[in-house]
Amino acid sequence: KQEVTQIPAALSVPEGENLVLNCSFTDSAIYNLQWFRQDPGKGLTSLLLIQSSQREQTSGRLNASLDKSSGRSTLYIAASQPGDSATYLCVTSGTYKYIFGTGTRLKVLA
Amino acid sequence: AAGVIQSPRHLIKEKRETATLKCYPIPRHDTVYWYQQGPGQDPQFLISFYEKMQSDKGSIPDRFSAQQFSDYHSELNMSSLELGDSALYFCASSLRGLAGTRQFFGPGTRLTVL
Protein backbone atom coordinates (compact mmCIF):
# COMPACT_ATOMS: atom_id res chain seq x y z
CA LYS A 1 0.00 0.00 0.00
CA GLN A 2 1.33 3.36 -1.07
CA GLU A 3 2.03 5.88 1.65
CA VAL A 4 3.02 9.42 0.81
CA THR A 5 4.55 11.68 3.43
CA GLN A 6 5.47 15.34 3.19
CA ILE A 7 7.94 17.23 5.33
CA PRO A 8 7.62 19.76 6.85
CA ALA A 9 3.92 19.75 7.74
CA ALA A 10 3.95 23.53 8.06
CA LEU A 11 6.36 26.26 7.10
CA SER A 12 6.39 30.00 7.67
CA VAL A 13 9.04 32.10 5.95
CA PRO A 14 9.70 35.74 5.08
CA GLU A 15 9.16 36.87 1.53
CA GLY A 16 12.05 36.29 -0.86
CA GLU A 17 13.37 33.06 0.61
CA ASN A 18 14.05 29.99 -1.48
CA LEU A 19 12.12 26.96 -0.23
CA VAL A 20 12.36 23.20 -0.42
CA LEU A 21 9.34 20.99 0.17
CA ASN A 22 9.88 17.26 0.49
CA CYS A 23 7.70 14.32 -0.50
CA SER A 24 8.50 10.67 0.12
CA PHE A 25 6.59 7.60 -1.02
CA THR A 26 6.89 3.94 -0.14
CA ASP A 27 5.99 2.26 -3.43
CA SER A 28 8.21 3.27 -6.33
CA ALA A 29 5.92 1.66 -8.93
CA ILE A 30 4.27 4.93 -9.87
CA TYR A 31 3.20 6.28 -13.23
CA ASN A 32 3.87 9.86 -12.30
CA LEU A 33 4.03 12.24 -9.39
CA GLN A 34 2.25 15.54 -9.28
CA TRP A 35 2.53 18.59 -7.14
CA PHE A 36 -0.66 20.48 -6.44
CA ARG A 37 -1.46 23.68 -4.68
CA GLN A 38 -4.57 23.90 -2.57
CA ASP A 39 -6.03 27.18 -1.37
CA PRO A 40 -8.63 27.08 1.43
CA GLY A 41 -12.04 26.07 0.12
CA LYS A 42 -10.74 25.89 -3.43
CA GLY A 43 -10.10 23.12 -5.88
CA LEU A 44 -6.64 21.85 -6.51
CA THR A 45 -4.31 23.63 -8.89
CA SER A 46 -1.84 21.40 -10.62
CA LEU A 47 1.68 22.83 -10.50
CA LEU A 48 3.98 20.25 -11.99
CA LEU A 49 3.67 16.69 -13.20
CA ILE A 50 6.72 14.44 -13.47
CA GLN A 51 6.41 11.23 -15.43
CA SER A 52 8.07 8.19 -13.92
CA SER A 53 10.75 8.29 -16.63
CA GLN A 54 11.62 11.92 -15.90
CA ARG A 55 13.81 13.33 -13.18
CA GLU A 56 12.88 17.00 -13.20
CA GLN A 57 10.27 19.50 -14.31
CA THR A 58 10.36 23.28 -14.17
CA SER A 59 7.70 25.94 -14.39
CA GLY A 60 8.58 29.53 -13.64
CA ARG A 61 9.87 29.78 -10.08
CA LEU A 62 9.02 26.15 -9.41
CA ASN A 63 11.24 23.14 -9.91
CA ALA A 64 10.32 19.59 -9.01
CA SER A 65 12.61 16.60 -8.98
CA LEU A 66 11.86 12.90 -8.79
CA ASP A 67 14.04 10.05 -7.59
CA LYS A 68 11.95 6.92 -7.92
CA SER A 69 14.59 4.57 -6.58
CA SER A 70 14.75 6.39 -3.27
CA GLY A 71 11.04 7.24 -3.24
CA ARG A 72 11.54 10.99 -3.04
CA SER A 73 10.41 14.13 -4.74
CA THR A 74 11.34 17.71 -3.98
CA LEU A 75 9.54 20.92 -4.86
CA TYR A 76 11.80 23.95 -4.95
CA ILE A 77 10.23 27.41 -4.83
CA ALA A 78 12.51 30.29 -5.70
CA ALA A 79 12.09 33.82 -4.37
CA SER A 80 8.90 33.06 -2.45
CA GLN A 81 6.03 35.57 -2.46
CA PRO A 82 3.01 36.06 -0.17
CA GLY A 83 0.83 34.76 -3.00
CA ASP A 84 2.59 31.42 -2.68
CA SER A 85 0.89 30.86 0.66
CA ALA A 86 -1.19 27.69 0.35
CA THR A 87 -1.09 23.99 1.10
CA TYR A 88 1.18 22.05 -1.24
CA LEU A 89 0.37 18.44 -1.97
CA CYS A 90 2.29 15.80 -3.82
CA VAL A 91 0.26 13.02 -5.38
CA THR A 92 1.47 9.70 -6.71
CA SER A 93 -0.47 8.15 -9.52
CA GLY A 94 -1.11 4.58 -10.57
CA THR A 95 -3.90 3.27 -12.72
CA TYR A 96 -6.93 5.33 -11.67
CA LYS A 97 -5.46 5.76 -8.23
CA TYR A 98 -4.19 8.97 -6.80
CA ILE A 99 -2.54 8.88 -3.41
CA PHE A 100 -2.14 12.23 -1.77
CA GLY A 101 0.66 13.25 0.51
CA THR A 102 0.05 14.67 3.95
CA GLY A 103 0.59 18.21 2.69
CA THR A 104 2.80 21.15 3.63
CA ARG A 105 1.06 24.34 4.74
CA LEU A 106 3.16 27.24 3.57
CA LYS A 107 2.84 30.81 4.74
CA VAL A 108 5.00 33.48 3.17
CA LEU A 109 5.12 36.67 5.19
CA ALA A 110 5.27 40.07 3.50
CA ALA B 1 -12.69 2.61 5.30
CA ALA B 2 -15.23 3.85 2.80
CA GLY B 3 -13.80 5.72 -0.15
CA VAL B 4 -15.14 8.00 -2.83
CA ILE B 5 -17.29 6.05 -5.27
CA GLN B 6 -17.74 7.00 -8.89
CA SER B 7 -20.00 5.46 -11.46
CA PRO B 8 -19.79 4.32 -14.10
CA ARG B 9 -16.11 3.43 -14.25
CA HIS B 10 -16.11 3.42 -18.02
CA LEU B 11 -18.42 5.11 -20.48
CA ILE B 12 -18.47 5.20 -24.24
CA LYS B 13 -20.57 7.77 -26.05
CA GLU B 14 -21.01 9.14 -29.53
CA LYS B 15 -20.44 12.77 -30.48
CA ARG B 16 -23.33 15.07 -29.60
CA GLU B 17 -24.71 12.61 -27.04
CA THR B 18 -25.21 13.31 -23.34
CA ALA B 19 -23.44 11.70 -20.40
CA THR B 20 -24.05 11.77 -16.65
CA LEU B 21 -21.31 10.91 -14.20
CA LYS B 22 -21.99 10.25 -10.53
CA CYS B 23 -19.88 10.74 -7.46
CA TYR B 24 -20.60 9.52 -3.93
CA PRO B 25 -18.33 11.19 -1.36
CA ILE B 26 -16.90 9.64 1.74
CA PRO B 27 -19.60 9.58 4.44
CA ARG B 28 -19.84 12.87 6.34
CA HIS B 29 -17.77 14.72 3.75
CA ASP B 30 -19.60 17.88 2.71
CA THR B 31 -17.50 19.05 -0.25
CA VAL B 32 -17.18 17.49 -3.68
CA TYR B 33 -14.74 18.48 -6.42
CA TRP B 34 -14.75 17.44 -10.08
CA TYR B 35 -11.61 17.19 -12.20
CA GLN B 36 -10.91 16.34 -15.81
CA GLN B 37 -7.68 14.77 -16.93
CA GLY B 38 -7.01 14.39 -20.62
CA PRO B 39 -4.48 11.89 -21.94
CA GLY B 40 -1.00 12.88 -20.78
CA GLN B 41 -2.29 16.07 -19.20
CA ASP B 42 -2.49 17.48 -15.73
CA PRO B 43 -5.83 17.22 -13.98
CA GLN B 44 -7.90 20.31 -14.48
CA PHE B 45 -10.29 21.46 -11.83
CA LEU B 46 -13.85 21.82 -13.12
CA ILE B 47 -16.17 22.71 -10.28
CA SER B 48 -16.80 22.12 -6.59
CA PHE B 49 -19.78 22.07 -4.26
CA TYR B 50 -20.06 22.67 -0.57
CA GLU B 51 -23.28 21.89 1.27
CA LYS B 52 -25.14 21.56 -2.04
CA MET B 53 -24.07 24.97 -3.27
CA GLN B 54 -21.46 25.66 -5.92
CA SER B 55 -18.37 26.85 -4.09
CA ASP B 56 -15.75 27.19 -6.79
CA LYS B 57 -15.66 27.04 -10.56
CA GLY B 58 -12.75 26.20 -12.77
CA SER B 59 -12.44 25.42 -16.44
CA ILE B 60 -15.82 23.79 -16.86
CA PRO B 61 -17.31 24.18 -20.35
CA ASP B 62 -20.76 25.71 -20.69
CA ARG B 63 -21.95 22.37 -22.09
CA PHE B 64 -21.33 20.80 -18.68
CA SER B 65 -23.35 21.28 -15.54
CA ALA B 66 -23.20 19.75 -12.11
CA GLN B 67 -25.06 19.69 -8.85
CA GLN B 68 -24.83 18.27 -5.37
CA PHE B 69 -27.86 16.58 -3.89
CA SER B 70 -29.26 16.43 -0.36
CA ASP B 71 -27.40 13.18 0.32
CA TYR B 72 -24.18 14.97 -0.80
CA HIS B 73 -23.67 12.88 -3.89
CA SER B 74 -22.92 14.85 -7.02
CA GLU B 75 -23.63 14.43 -10.71
CA LEU B 76 -21.76 15.90 -13.64
CA ASN B 77 -23.93 16.30 -16.71
CA MET B 78 -22.22 16.63 -20.05
CA SER B 79 -24.14 17.52 -23.19
CA SER B 80 -23.26 17.82 -26.88
CA LEU B 81 -20.22 15.66 -26.31
CA GLU B 82 -17.15 16.34 -28.40
CA LEU B 83 -14.17 14.14 -29.18
CA GLY B 84 -12.04 16.36 -26.94
CA ASP B 85 -14.20 15.46 -23.96
CA SER B 86 -12.61 12.03 -23.90
CA ALA B 87 -10.77 11.98 -20.60
CA LEU B 88 -10.63 10.62 -17.10
CA TYR B 89 -13.11 12.39 -14.86
CA PHE B 90 -12.65 12.04 -11.19
CA CYS B 91 -14.17 13.59 -8.18
CA ALA B 92 -12.75 14.15 -4.76
CA SER B 93 -14.39 14.80 -1.45
CA SER B 94 -13.32 16.53 1.70
CA LEU B 95 -14.64 17.77 4.99
CA ARG B 96 -14.45 21.52 4.90
CA GLY B 97 -13.47 23.47 7.93
CA LEU B 98 -10.29 21.66 8.79
CA ALA B 99 -7.14 23.61 8.04
CA GLY B 100 -5.10 21.79 5.45
CA THR B 101 -7.78 19.14 4.87
CA ARG B 102 -7.03 16.60 2.23
CA GLN B 103 -9.11 15.77 -0.73
CA PHE B 104 -9.76 12.11 -1.26
CA PHE B 105 -10.03 11.10 -4.86
CA GLY B 106 -12.36 8.57 -6.38
CA PRO B 107 -11.14 6.00 -8.91
CA GLY B 108 -12.38 8.04 -11.83
CA THR B 109 -14.70 7.54 -14.78
CA ARG B 110 -13.03 7.07 -18.11
CA LEU B 111 -15.16 8.67 -20.81
CA THR B 112 -14.51 7.87 -24.44
CA VAL B 113 -16.29 9.89 -27.09
CA LEU B 114 -16.34 8.32 -30.55
PDB file of C-alpha atoms in Angstrom, chain A residues 43 64-65 72 75 96:
ATOM      1  CA  GLY A  43     -10.097  23.119  -5.883  1.00  0.00           C
ATOM      2  CA  ALA A  64      10.322  19.593  -9.015  1.00  0.00           C
ATOM      3  CA  SER A  65      12.613  16.596  -8.983  1.00  0.00           C
ATOM      4  CA  ARG A  72      11.544  10.986  -3.036  1.00  0.00           C
ATOM      5  CA  LEU A  75       9.543  20.920  -4.855  1.00  0.00           C
ATOM      6  CA  TYR A  96      -6.929   5.329 -11.670  1.00  0.00           C
TER       7      TYR A  96
END
